[in-house]
Amino acid sequence: MDSIEIKSTTPVEGGDSDSPLHRIIPVDIHGKPITDLSKTGGWVATFFIFGNEMAERMAYFGLAVNMVVFMFSIMHMPISSSANAVNNFLGISQASSVLGSFLADAYLGRYRTIAIFTTIYLVGLTGITLCATVSVFVPNQEDCDQLSLLLGHCEPAKPWQMMYLYTALYITGFGAAGIRPCVSSFGADQFDENSKDYKSHLDRFFNFFYLSVTVGAIAAFTGIVYIQMHHGWGAAFASLAVAMGVSNALFFIGTPLYRHRLPGGSPLTRVAQVLVAAFRKRNKSFSGSELESLYEIPGKHSAIKGSAKITHTDDFRCLDKAALRLQEDDTDLNPWRLCTVTQVEEVKILIKLLPIPACTIMLSVILTEFLTLSIQQAYTLNTHMGRLKLPVTCMPVFPGLSIFLILSLYYYTFVPLSRRITGHAHGASQLQRVGIGLAISILCVAWAAIFERYRRNYAIENGYEASFLTPMPNLTAYWLLIQYCLLGIAEVFCIVGLLEFLYQEAPDAMRSIVSAYAAVAGGLGCFVATILNNIIKAATGNEDEGKPTWLSQNINTGRLDNLYWVLTILSFLNFCVFIYAAKKYKYRDEQTVNRSESDLPTVDNPIRA
């Protein structure tokens, strides 16, 4: 299940008209070339893929927003411990994407990887549903009212009960490992990269893709919360499992429509070969008498299955030594001593891309903190909208609604306005959009700090200091909408721009691995949030001595505003790092054009020293 590389006579834009453009022809599920692309792929195929992602994110956010409450109220764990456990689950479900992306690019292909791991996801959700349905899996709930919960007097869960819950939870997280890094890339694979509208289709695809993510989140924050409140925990978790089962069925129904690309072999092996070969030749000179050339196989194909040849660049010249073809290599073309230029350039691209997703870790930290901390804020505020009382756990729906609104208006408002300023066909480049998102996230968390200080002072001045689960009737929760909407806008620009950037800049045979960068950054953000919370709790007080920490269970005696200011400062510093990294980065298209306009040799012919 891969693709076949052929040579097109279409000239490279900005380059030599005699230079052929290599392209990848997709294949069907059986590995046979698809000669008539009109019968496969395109927007019709992507809708089956959107459904799978929508259900996965509904389950992800449904667990994120409900599992803390479930662990606290049913499993009788402290709120801080519950939040950390859920943060770890969220982190593992994203960081483990490296495994799924490796399997997809190396052996299974994206389709089979999604098919296997989405089934694992369903098994995990079924296990969680059993935990919430069968009484033997939870501790005794008798004589456990809200006061007993707060005082920690309820019967704690037995070790084996917690072990079962954690096992089911982490099986679910492991299932996400093969879905998240592959779904966006597999969806983008459905478009013909030689079409004149390819980049426009790709731009719209990633916006619609994130829209499907948002719809899943909105369903989790509204429908799943409603089911939980009116029908119980078992029904809520069962609905997630049913939604995942239906989406799996739809994904498999769409199989005849999909375009596939062949796995190119182990990307980690290729990276290791470049590093080992470069190290072995570290003392060799580019101008030595024994030097013959930088090595690339002749002909139109690269040595890597499913990948076109990549133009040589002057970045990280030390890695070029892996492709130094010496006289001694003529008798033994050992891949651990001699690599092709394309293989070396793959490693260069992996390294050059790293700083960009790394700078989005802070946005993930903010998202993770808001999922738990903003819920604590909402418990102290009036959530009535007229006569309608909105459940506190529904509050995170507002970032999703703002994302839905922004994406709906994106092509009618932002693109035309920004095009006049930047002159860019899509309003802003991918890196500009990531930067806009990071800048808005700074405003978001700064406003959160300002409002939290006001909310805390109001609670103390009006006698609510000890009543941290009692809503204050004269202070509405809808002040939180400002930070929620800013967060939604930040996500639209940052995450959508990042996904499109990673897909277009990735080597052909490493697109799942590179797409996993975004998921790993999200996972690391969850872990960083947990570490930051632990450091703050250890450094800012001692609950045993009666000195509340910034993250005290009583939010009115804690200082969440100080935590938000710390996040504001860290986000600003992170934004400065991003600006530097983005200014240094050169898009692959720019490097190809610049190289074509010069007299430098191409990789299709050996580069003589």
Coordinates of C-alpha atoms in Angstrom, one line a residue:
M1 CA 0.0 0.0 0.0
D2 CA 2.1 2.8 -1.2
S3 CA 2.8 4.9 -4.3
I4 CA 4.9 4.6 -7.4
E5 CA 7.3 7.3 -8.4
I6 CA 7.4 8.5 -12.0
K7 CA 8.9 11.4 -13.8
S8 CA 6.8 14.2 -15.2
T9 CA 8.0 16.4 -18.0
T10 CA 6.4 19.4 -16.2
P11 CA 9.2 21.9 -15.5
V12 CA 10.0 23.0 -12.0
E13 CA 8.6 26.5 -11.4
G14 CA 11.4 29.0 -11.5
G15 CA 13.9 26.4 -12.6
D16 CA 15.4 24.9 -15.7
S17 CA 12.8 23.8 -18.2
D18 CA 14.7 20.7 -18.9
S19 CA 14.6 19.7 -15.2
P20 CA 12.0 16.9 -14.7
L21 CA 9.6 17.1 -11.8
H22 CA 9.3 13.8 -10.0
R23 CA 5.8 13.0 -8.8
I24 CA 4.2 10.2 -6.8
I25 CA 1.3 8.3 -8.4
P26 CA -1.0 6.9 -5.7
V27 CA -2.1 3.2 -5.6
D28 CA -5.2 1.4 -4.4
I29 CA -5.6 -0.8 -1.4
H30 CA -3.9 -3.7 -3.3
G31 CA -0.9 -1.6 -4.3
K32 CA -1.8 -1.2 -7.9
P33 CA -1.3 2.2 -9.6
I34 CA -4.5 4.3 -9.9
T35 CA -4.6 5.4 -13.5
D36 CA -8.0 7.2 -13.3
L37 CA -7.8 9.5 -10.4
S38 CA -11.3 10.9 -11.0
K39 CA -12.8 7.8 -9.4
T40 CA -10.9 8.0 -6.1
G41 CA -9.7 10.5 -3.6
G42 CA -10.8 14.2 -3.5
W43 CA -13.3 15.7 -1.1
V44 CA -15.6 12.7 -1.2
A45 CA -13.0 10.4 0.3
T46 CA -11.9 13.0 2.9
F47 CA -15.4 13.1 4.4
F48 CA -15.1 9.4 5.5
I49 CA -11.8 10.3 7.1
F50 CA -13.2 13.4 8.8
G51 CA -15.8 11.2 10.5
N52 CA -13.1 9.1 12.1
E53 CA -11.2 12.1 13.4
M54 CA -14.4 13.7 14.7
A55 CA -15.3 10.6 16.8
E56 CA -11.7 10.3 18.1
R57 CA -11.7 13.9 19.2
M58 CA -15.1 13.6 20.7
A59 CA -13.8 10.7 22.8
Y60 CA -10.6 12.6 23.6
F61 CA -12.3 15.7 24.8
G62 CA -15.1 13.8 26.4
L63 CA -12.6 12.0 28.6
A64 CA -10.6 15.1 29.2
V65 CA -13.5 17.1 30.6
N66 CA -15.4 14.3 32.4
M67 CA -12.6 12.0 33.6
V68 CA -11.4 14.4 36.3
V69 CA -14.9 14.7 37.7
F70 CA -15.4 10.9 37.4
M71 CA -12.1 10.1 39.3
F72 CA -13.0 12.7 42.0
S73 CA -16.7 11.9 42.5
I74 CA -16.8 8.1 41.8
M75 CA -13.2 6.9 42.3
H76 CA -12.8 9.3 45.3
M77 CA -9.4 10.7 44.2
P78 CA -8.3 14.2 45.2
I79 CA -8.9 16.8 42.4
S80 CA -5.2 17.6 42.0
S81 CA -4.4 13.9 41.6
S82 CA -7.3 13.4 39.2
A83 CA -6.2 16.3 37.1
N84 CA -2.6 15.1 36.9
A85 CA -3.7 11.6 36.0
V86 CA -5.9 13.0 33.2
N87 CA -3.0 15.3 32.0
N88 CA -0.8 12.2 31.8
F89 CA -3.4 10.4 29.8
L90 CA -3.7 13.3 27.4
G91 CA 0.1 13.5 27.2
I92 CA 0.6 9.8 26.5
S93 CA -2.2 9.8 23.9
Q94 CA -0.4 12.5 21.9
A95 CA 3.3 11.7 22.6
S96 CA 2.8 8.0 21.6
S97 CA 2.0 9.3 18.1
V98 CA 5.6 8.7 17.3
L99 CA 5.0 5.0 17.4
G100 CA 1.9 5.1 15.1
S101 CA 3.6 7.4 12.7
F102 CA 6.7 5.2 12.6
L103 CA 4.6 2.1 11.8
A104 CA 2.7 4.0 9.1
D105 CA 5.8 5.4 7.3
A106 CA 7.9 2.3 7.7
Y107 CA 5.7 -0.8 7.3
L108 CA 1.9 -0.5 7.4
G109 CA 1.0 2.6 5.5
R110 CA -1.4 5.2 6.9
Y111 CA -4.7 3.3 6.1
R112 CA -3.8 0.1 7.9
T113 CA -2.3 2.0 10.8
I114 CA -5.5 3.9 11.3
A115 CA -7.6 0.7 10.9
I116 CA -5.6 -1.1 13.6
F117 CA -5.3 1.7 16.1
T118 CA -8.9 2.9 15.8
T119 CA -10.0 -0.6 16.8
I120 CA -7.7 -0.5 19.8
Y121 CA -9.2 2.9 20.7
L122 CA -12.7 1.3 20.6
V123 CA -11.5 -1.5 23.0
G124 CA -10.2 1.0 25.5
L125 CA -13.5 3.0 25.4
T126 CA -15.4 -0.2 26.0
G127 CA -13.2 -0.9 29.1
I128 CA -13.9 2.5 30.5
T129 CA -17.7 2.0 29.9
L130 CA -17.6 -1.2 31.9
C131 CA -15.8 0.6 34.7
A132 CA -18.6 3.2 34.9
T133 CA -21.3 0.6 34.5
V134 CA -20.4 -2.4 36.7
S135 CA -20.4 -1.6 40.4
V136 CA -17.6 -4.0 41.2
F137 CA -15.1 -1.7 39.4
V138 CA -15.8 1.3 41.6
P139 CA -15.6 1.9 45.4
N140 CA -18.7 2.0 47.7
Q141 CA -20.7 5.1 47.0
E142 CA -22.9 4.9 50.2
D143 CA -22.7 7.7 52.7
C144 CA -20.5 9.7 50.3
D145 CA -22.1 13.2 49.9
Q146 CA -20.4 16.3 48.5
L147 CA -19.0 17.3 51.9
S148 CA -17.5 13.9 52.5
L149 CA -15.9 14.1 49.1
L150 CA -14.3 17.4 49.9
L151 CA -13.1 16.2 53.3
G152 CA -11.7 13.0 51.8
H153 CA -13.9 10.8 54.0
C154 CA -15.3 8.6 51.2
E155 CA -14.1 5.0 50.7
P156 CA -11.1 5.2 48.4
A157 CA -10.8 3.0 45.4
K158 CA -9.0 -0.3 45.8
P159 CA -5.6 -0.6 44.0
W160 CA -6.9 -3.2 41.5
Q161 CA -9.9 -0.9 40.7
M162 CA -7.5 2.0 39.9
M163 CA -5.3 -0.4 38.0
Y164 CA -8.2 -1.5 35.8
L165 CA -9.3 2.1 35.1
Y166 CA -5.7 3.2 34.3
T167 CA -5.3 0.2 32.0
A168 CA -8.5 1.0 30.1
L169 CA -7.6 4.7 30.0
Y170 CA -4.1 4.0 28.6
I171 CA -5.3 1.5 26.1
T172 CA -7.5 4.3 24.8
G173 CA -4.5 6.7 24.8
F174 CA -2.4 4.1 22.9
G175 CA -5.2 3.8 20.3
A176 CA -4.9 7.5 19.6
A177 CA -1.2 6.9 18.8
G178 CA -2.0 5.5 15.4
I179 CA -4.9 7.8 14.5
R180 CA -3.7 11.3 15.3
P181 CA -0.5 11.5 13.2
C182 CA -2.0 9.6 10.3
V183 CA -5.5 11.0 9.7
S184 CA -4.5 14.5 8.6
S185 CA -1.8 13.1 6.3
F186 CA -4.0 10.4 4.9
G187 CA -6.7 13.0 4.2
A188 CA -4.2 15.3 2.5
D189 CA -3.0 12.3 0.4
Q190 CA -6.4 12.2 -1.3
F191 CA -5.6 15.3 -3.4
D192 CA -3.5 15.3 -6.6
E193 CA -0.3 17.3 -5.9
N194 CA 0.1 18.0 -9.6
S195 CA -3.3 19.7 -9.9
K196 CA -3.1 23.5 -10.3
D197 CA -5.5 23.9 -7.4
Y198 CA -3.5 21.5 -5.1
K199 CA -2.3 24.1 -2.6
S200 CA -5.7 25.7 -2.5
H201 CA -7.3 22.3 -1.8
L202 CA -4.7 21.6 0.8
D203 CA -5.3 24.9 2.6
R204 CA -9.0 24.3 2.7
F205 CA -8.6 20.6 3.7
F206 CA -6.7 21.5 6.8
N207 CA -9.2 24.1 7.8
F208 CA -12.1 21.6 7.3
F209 CA -10.0 19.0 9.1
Y210 CA -9.7 21.1 12.2
L211 CA -13.4 22.0 11.8
S212 CA -14.2 18.3 12.2
V213 CA -12.0 18.3 15.3
T214 CA -14.0 21.2 16.7
V215 CA -17.3 19.6 16.0
G216 CA -16.1 16.5 17.9
A217 CA -15.1 18.8 20.8
I218 CA -18.4 20.6 20.8
A219 CA -20.3 17.3 20.9
A220 CA -18.2 16.2 23.9
F221 CA -18.7 19.4 25.8
T222 CA -22.5 19.5 25.2
G223 CA -24.0 16.1 24.2
I224 CA -21.8 13.9 26.4
V225 CA -22.1 16.2 29.4
Y226 CA -25.9 16.2 28.9
I227 CA -26.0 12.4 28.8
Q228 CA -23.8 12.1 31.9
M229 CA -26.1 14.5 33.9
H230 CA -29.3 12.8 32.9
H231 CA -28.4 9.2 32.3
G232 CA -25.2 8.6 34.3
W233 CA -21.6 7.9 33.7
G234 CA -22.1 4.5 32.0
A235 CA -24.3 6.0 29.4
A236 CA -21.9 8.9 28.8
F237 CA -18.9 6.7 28.2
A238 CA -21.0 4.2 26.2
S239 CA -22.0 7.0 23.8
L240 CA -18.4 7.7 23.1
A241 CA -17.8 4.0 22.4
V242 CA -20.8 3.9 20.1
A243 CA -19.7 7.0 18.2
M244 CA -16.2 5.5 17.7
G245 CA -17.8 2.2 16.5
V246 CA -19.9 4.1 13.9
S247 CA -17.0 6.2 12.7
N248 CA -14.9 3.0 12.3
A249 CA -17.6 1.5 10.2
L250 CA -17.8 4.6 8.0
F251 CA -14.0 4.7 7.6
F252 CA -14.0 1.1 6.3
I253 CA -16.9 1.7 4.0
G254 CA -14.9 4.4 2.3
T255 CA -12.0 2.0 1.5
P256 CA -12.6 1.8 -2.3
L257 CA -12.3 5.5 -2.6
Y258 CA -9.0 6.0 -0.9
R259 CA -5.7 6.8 -2.5
H260 CA -2.7 5.2 -0.8
R261 CA 1.1 5.7 -0.6
L262 CA 3.6 2.9 -0.1
P263 CA 5.5 2.8 3.2
G264 CA 9.1 3.8 2.5
G265 CA 10.8 1.5 5.0
S266 CA 12.0 2.4 8.5
P267 CA 12.6 6.1 8.7
L268 CA 14.5 5.7 11.9
T269 CA 16.9 3.3 10.2
R270 CA 17.5 5.8 7.5
V271 CA 18.2 8.5 10.0
A272 CA 20.6 6.2 12.0
Q273 CA 22.4 5.3 8.8
V274 CA 23.0 9.0 8.0
L275 CA 24.3 9.7 11.5
V276 CA 26.6 6.7 11.6
A277 CA 27.9 7.3 8.0
A278 CA 28.6 11.0 8.8
F279 CA 30.3 10.1 12.0
R280 CA 32.5 7.5 10.3
K281 CA 33.6 10.1 7.7
R282 CA 33.8 13.1 10.1
N283 CA 37.6 13.5 9.5
K284 CA 37.2 13.4 5.7
S285 CA 37.5 16.6 3.7
F286 CA 35.2 17.8 0.9
S287 CA 38.3 18.5 -1.2
G288 CA 40.4 15.3 -0.6
S289 CA 42.0 13.5 -3.5
E290 CA 40.1 10.3 -2.6
L291 CA 36.8 12.1 -3.0
E292 CA 34.7 11.2 -6.0
S293 CA 31.3 12.9 -5.5
L294 CA 28.3 13.3 -3.3
Y295 CA 26.4 10.1 -3.9
E296 CA 23.0 9.8 -5.5
I297 CA 21.6 6.9 -7.5
P298 CA 21.2 7.6 -11.2
G299 CA 17.9 7.8 -13.0
K300 CA 14.5 9.3 -12.1
H301 CA 13.8 7.4 -8.9
S302 CA 15.2 7.9 -5.5
A303 CA 16.6 5.0 -3.5
I304 CA 13.7 5.5 -1.0
K305 CA 10.5 3.8 -1.9
G306 CA 7.6 6.3 -2.1
S307 CA 9.8 9.4 -2.2
A308 CA 10.9 11.7 -4.9
K309 CA 14.5 12.9 -5.0
I310 CA 15.3 15.9 -2.8
T311 CA 17.5 18.8 -4.0
H312 CA 20.7 19.2 -2.1
T313 CA 21.0 22.1 0.3
D314 CA 23.9 23.7 2.2
D315 CA 22.4 23.3 5.6
F316 CA 24.1 21.1 8.2
R317 CA 27.1 20.4 5.9
C318 CA 28.5 18.0 8.5
L319 CA 25.7 15.6 7.5
D320 CA 26.7 15.8 3.8
K321 CA 29.7 13.6 4.8
A322 CA 27.3 10.7 4.9
A323 CA 27.0 11.1 1.1
L324 CA 30.7 11.5 0.4
R325 CA 31.5 8.9 -2.1
L326 CA 35.2 7.9 -1.6
Q327 CA 37.2 5.6 -3.8
E328 CA 36.9 2.8 -1.1
D329 CA 33.0 3.0 -1.5
D330 CA 33.2 1.8 -5.1
T331 CA 33.7 -1.7 -3.9
D332 CA 31.2 -1.7 -1.1
L333 CA 28.0 0.4 -1.2
N334 CA 27.3 -0.2 2.5
P335 CA 24.3 2.0 3.6
W336 CA 25.9 2.5 7.0
R337 CA 28.9 4.0 5.3
L338 CA 27.4 5.7 2.2
C339 CA 24.0 7.3 2.0
T340 CA 22.3 9.1 -0.9
V341 CA 21.8 12.9 -1.0
T342 CA 18.0 12.4 -0.7
Q343 CA 18.5 10.3 2.4
V344 CA 20.7 13.0 3.9
E345 CA 18.3 15.7 3.0
E346 CA 15.5 13.8 4.8
V347 CA 17.5 14.1 8.0
K348 CA 18.2 17.7 7.5
I349 CA 14.5 18.4 7.0
L350 CA 13.6 16.6 10.2
I351 CA 16.1 18.7 12.1
K352 CA 15.1 22.0 10.5
L353 CA 11.4 21.5 11.3
L354 CA 11.9 20.7 15.0
P355 CA 12.0 24.3 16.4
I356 CA 8.6 25.2 14.9
P357 CA 6.4 22.6 16.5
A358 CA 8.5 22.9 19.7
C359 CA 7.4 26.5 20.0
T360 CA 3.7 25.3 20.1
I361 CA 4.3 23.4 23.3
M362 CA 3.4 26.5 25.3
L363 CA 0.0 26.7 23.6
S364 CA -0.6 23.1 24.6
V365 CA 0.3 24.0 28.2
I366 CA -2.3 26.8 28.2
L367 CA -4.9 24.5 26.6
T368 CA -4.2 21.8 29.2
E369 CA -4.4 24.2 32.1
F370 CA -7.6 25.8 30.9
L371 CA -9.3 22.4 30.6
T372 CA -9.0 21.9 34.4
L373 CA -8.5 25.3 36.0
S374 CA -11.2 27.2 34.1
I375 CA -13.7 24.6 35.3
Q376 CA -12.7 25.4 38.9
Q377 CA -13.3 29.1 38.1
A378 CA -16.7 28.4 36.6
Y379 CA -17.9 26.5 39.7
T380 CA -17.6 29.8 41.6
L381 CA -19.5 31.8 39.0
N382 CA -23.1 32.2 37.9
T383 CA -23.7 30.1 34.8
H384 CA -27.3 31.2 34.2
M385 CA -28.2 32.5 30.7
G386 CA -31.6 33.9 31.4
R387 CA -33.6 31.0 32.9
L388 CA -31.2 28.5 31.4
K389 CA -28.5 27.2 33.7
L390 CA -25.5 26.0 31.7
P391 CA -23.6 23.0 33.4
V392 CA -20.1 24.0 34.4
T393 CA -18.5 21.2 32.5
C394 CA -20.1 22.7 29.3
M395 CA -18.0 25.8 29.6
P396 CA -15.1 24.6 27.4
V397 CA -17.6 24.4 24.5
F398 CA -17.1 28.1 23.9
P399 CA -13.5 27.8 22.5
G400 CA -15.0 25.2 20.1
L401 CA -17.8 27.5 19.1
S402 CA -15.4 30.4 18.5
I403 CA -13.2 28.0 16.3
F404 CA -16.3 27.0 14.4
L405 CA -17.2 30.6 13.8
I406 CA -13.7 31.7 12.8
L407 CA -13.2 28.8 10.4
S408 CA -16.6 29.5 8.8
L409 CA -15.7 33.1 8.2
Y410 CA -12.0 32.5 7.5
Y411 CA -12.1 32.7 3.7
Y412 CA -14.6 35.6 3.7
T413 CA -12.9 37.9 6.3
F414 CA -9.4 37.1 7.3
V415 CA -8.0 36.0 3.9
P416 CA -9.2 39.0 1.8
L417 CA -8.1 41.5 4.5
S418 CA -4.7 40.0 5.2
R419 CA -4.1 39.5 1.5
R420 CA -4.1 43.3 1.0
I421 CA -1.5 43.6 3.7
T422 CA 0.8 40.7 3.0
G423 CA 0.2 40.1 -0.7
H424 CA 0.1 36.4 0.1
A425 CA -2.4 34.3 -2.0
H426 CA -3.8 32.7 1.1
G427 CA -3.7 35.8 3.3
A428 CA -0.7 34.7 5.3
S429 CA 2.0 32.0 5.1
Q430 CA 1.8 29.0 7.3
L431 CA 4.5 30.3 9.7
Q432 CA 2.7 33.7 9.8
R433 CA -0.5 32.0 10.9
V434 CA 1.4 30.0 13.6
G435 CA 2.9 33.2 14.8
I436 CA -0.5 35.0 14.9
G437 CA -1.9 32.1 17.0
L438 CA 1.0 32.2 19.5
A439 CA 0.6 36.0 19.8
I440 CA -3.2 35.7 20.5
S441 CA -2.5 33.0 23.1
I442 CA -0.4 35.6 25.0
L443 CA -3.4 38.0 25.1
C444 CA -5.6 35.1 26.1
V445 CA -3.6 34.0 29.2
A446 CA -2.9 37.6 30.2
W447 CA -6.7 38.3 30.2
A448 CA -7.2 35.1 32.2
A449 CA -4.8 36.5 34.9
I450 CA -6.6 39.8 35.0
F451 CA -10.0 38.3 35.4
E452 CA -8.9 35.7 37.9
R453 CA -7.5 38.4 40.2
Y454 CA -10.8 40.3 40.0
R455 CA -12.8 37.1 40.6
R456 CA -10.7 36.1 43.7
N457 CA -10.9 39.6 45.2
Y458 CA -14.7 39.7 44.6
A459 CA -15.1 36.3 46.4
I460 CA -13.1 37.5 49.4
E461 CA -14.8 40.9 49.7
N462 CA -18.3 39.3 49.5
G463 CA -17.8 36.5 52.0
Y464 CA -17.3 33.6 49.6
E465 CA -13.7 32.8 50.5
A466 CA -14.6 29.4 52.1
S467 CA -17.5 28.6 49.7
F468 CA -15.4 27.7 46.6
L469 CA -18.1 25.4 45.1
T470 CA -20.9 27.9 45.7
P471 CA -21.7 30.1 42.6
M472 CA -21.6 33.9 43.3
P473 CA -25.0 35.1 41.9
N474 CA -23.8 38.6 40.9
L475 CA -20.7 37.5 39.0
T476 CA -21.4 35.8 35.7
A477 CA -19.3 33.0 34.3
Y478 CA -19.6 34.6 30.8
W479 CA -16.6 36.8 31.6
L480 CA -14.7 33.6 30.9
L481 CA -15.9 33.8 27.3
I482 CA -13.2 36.4 26.5
Q483 CA -10.3 34.0 27.3
Y484 CA -12.2 31.0 25.8
C485 CA -12.7 32.9 22.5
L486 CA -9.2 34.2 22.3
L487 CA -8.0 30.6 22.9
G488 CA -10.2 29.3 20.1
I489 CA -8.8 31.9 17.7
A490 CA -5.3 31.1 18.7
E491 CA -5.9 27.4 18.0
V492 CA -7.3 28.1 14.5
F493 CA -4.3 30.1 13.4
C494 CA -1.6 28.1 15.2
I495 CA -2.7 24.5 14.9
V496 CA -4.2 24.6 11.4
G497 CA -1.1 26.5 10.1
L498 CA 1.2 24.0 11.8
L499 CA -0.5 20.9 10.3
E500 CA -0.4 22.4 6.8
F501 CA 3.2 23.5 7.3
L502 CA 4.4 20.1 8.5
Y503 CA 2.6 18.2 5.7
Q504 CA 4.0 20.3 2.9
E505 CA 7.5 20.6 4.2
A506 CA 7.9 16.9 5.1
P507 CA 9.8 14.4 3.0
D508 CA 7.4 12.2 0.9
A509 CA 8.2 9.0 2.9
M510 CA 8.1 10.7 6.3
R511 CA 4.9 12.6 6.3
S512 CA 3.3 10.7 9.2
I513 CA 6.5 11.0 11.3
V514 CA 6.6 14.8 10.7
S515 CA 2.8 15.2 11.3
A516 CA 3.4 13.5 14.6
Y517 CA 5.5 16.5 15.6
A518 CA 2.3 18.4 16.2
A519 CA 0.8 15.6 18.3
V520 CA 4.1 15.2 20.3
A521 CA 4.2 18.9 21.0
G522 CA 0.7 18.6 22.3
G523 CA 1.6 15.7 24.5
L524 CA 4.7 17.4 25.8
G525 CA 2.5 20.4 26.7
C526 CA 0.4 18.1 28.9
F527 CA 3.5 16.8 30.7
V528 CA 4.9 20.3 31.1
A529 CA 1.6 21.4 32.6
T530 CA 1.8 18.6 35.1
I531 CA 5.4 19.3 36.0
L532 CA 4.7 23.1 36.3
N533 CA 1.8 22.4 38.6
N534 CA 3.9 20.1 40.8
I535 CA 6.7 22.7 41.0
I536 CA 4.2 25.5 41.9
K537 CA 2.5 23.4 44.5
A538 CA 5.9 22.5 46.1
A539 CA 7.3 26.1 45.9
T540 CA 4.3 28.3 46.8
G541 CA 2.9 26.8 50.1
N542 CA 2.4 23.8 52.3
E543 CA -1.1 22.5 52.7
D544 CA -0.1 20.4 55.8
E545 CA 1.0 23.5 57.6
G546 CA -2.1 25.5 56.6
K547 CA -0.3 27.6 53.9
P548 CA -2.3 27.3 50.7
T549 CA -0.5 27.0 47.5
W550 CA -1.3 28.9 44.3
L551 CA -3.1 25.7 43.2
S552 CA -5.1 25.1 46.4
Q553 CA -8.2 23.0 46.2
N554 CA -10.0 26.1 47.5
I555 CA -9.6 28.3 44.5
N556 CA -10.5 31.4 46.5
T557 CA -7.5 31.0 48.8
G558 CA -5.2 29.9 46.0
R559 CA -3.6 32.3 43.5
L560 CA -4.4 31.1 40.0
D561 CA -3.8 34.6 38.8
N562 CA -0.2 34.3 39.6
L563 CA 0.0 31.0 37.7
Y564 CA -1.6 32.7 34.7
W565 CA 1.0 35.5 34.9
V566 CA 3.8 32.9 34.9
L567 CA 2.2 31.4 31.7
T568 CA 2.0 34.8 30.2
I569 CA 5.7 35.5 30.7
L570 CA 6.7 32.0 29.4
S571 CA 4.4 32.4 26.4
F572 CA 6.0 35.8 25.5
L573 CA 9.5 34.3 25.8
N574 CA 8.4 31.4 23.7
F575 CA 6.9 33.8 21.0
C576 CA 10.3 35.6 20.8
V577 CA 12.0 32.2 20.2
F578 CA 9.4 31.4 17.5
I579 CA 10.0 34.7 15.7
Y580 CA 13.7 33.9 15.5
A581 CA 13.2 30.3 14.3
A582 CA 10.6 31.4 11.7
K583 CA 12.8 34.1 10.3
K584 CA 15.7 31.6 9.9
Y585 CA 13.5 29.0 8.3
K586 CA 13.4 28.7 4.5
Y587 CA 10.6 26.9 2.8
R588 CA 11.5 23.9 0.6
D589 CA 9.9 25.6 -2.4
E590 CA 12.1 28.7 -1.9
Q591 CA 15.2 26.6 -1.6
T592 CA 14.4 24.7 -4.9
V593 CA 13.8 28.0 -6.8
N594 CA 16.9 29.6 -5.4
R595 CA 19.0 26.6 -6.3
S596 CA 17.5 26.4 -9.8
E597 CA 18.3 30.1 -10.4
S598 CA 21.9 29.5 -9.5
D599 CA 24.5 27.5 -11.3
L600 CA 24.7 24.9 -8.6
P601 CA 24.4 21.3 -9.8
T602 CA 21.3 19.2 -9.1
V603 CA 21.2 16.0 -7.1
D604 CA 20.3 14.0 -10.3
N605 CA 23.9 14.4 -11.3
P606 CA 26.8 13.8 -8.9
I607 CA 28.1 16.9 -7.2
R608 CA 31.8 17.1 -8.0
A609 CA 34.0 18.4 -5.3

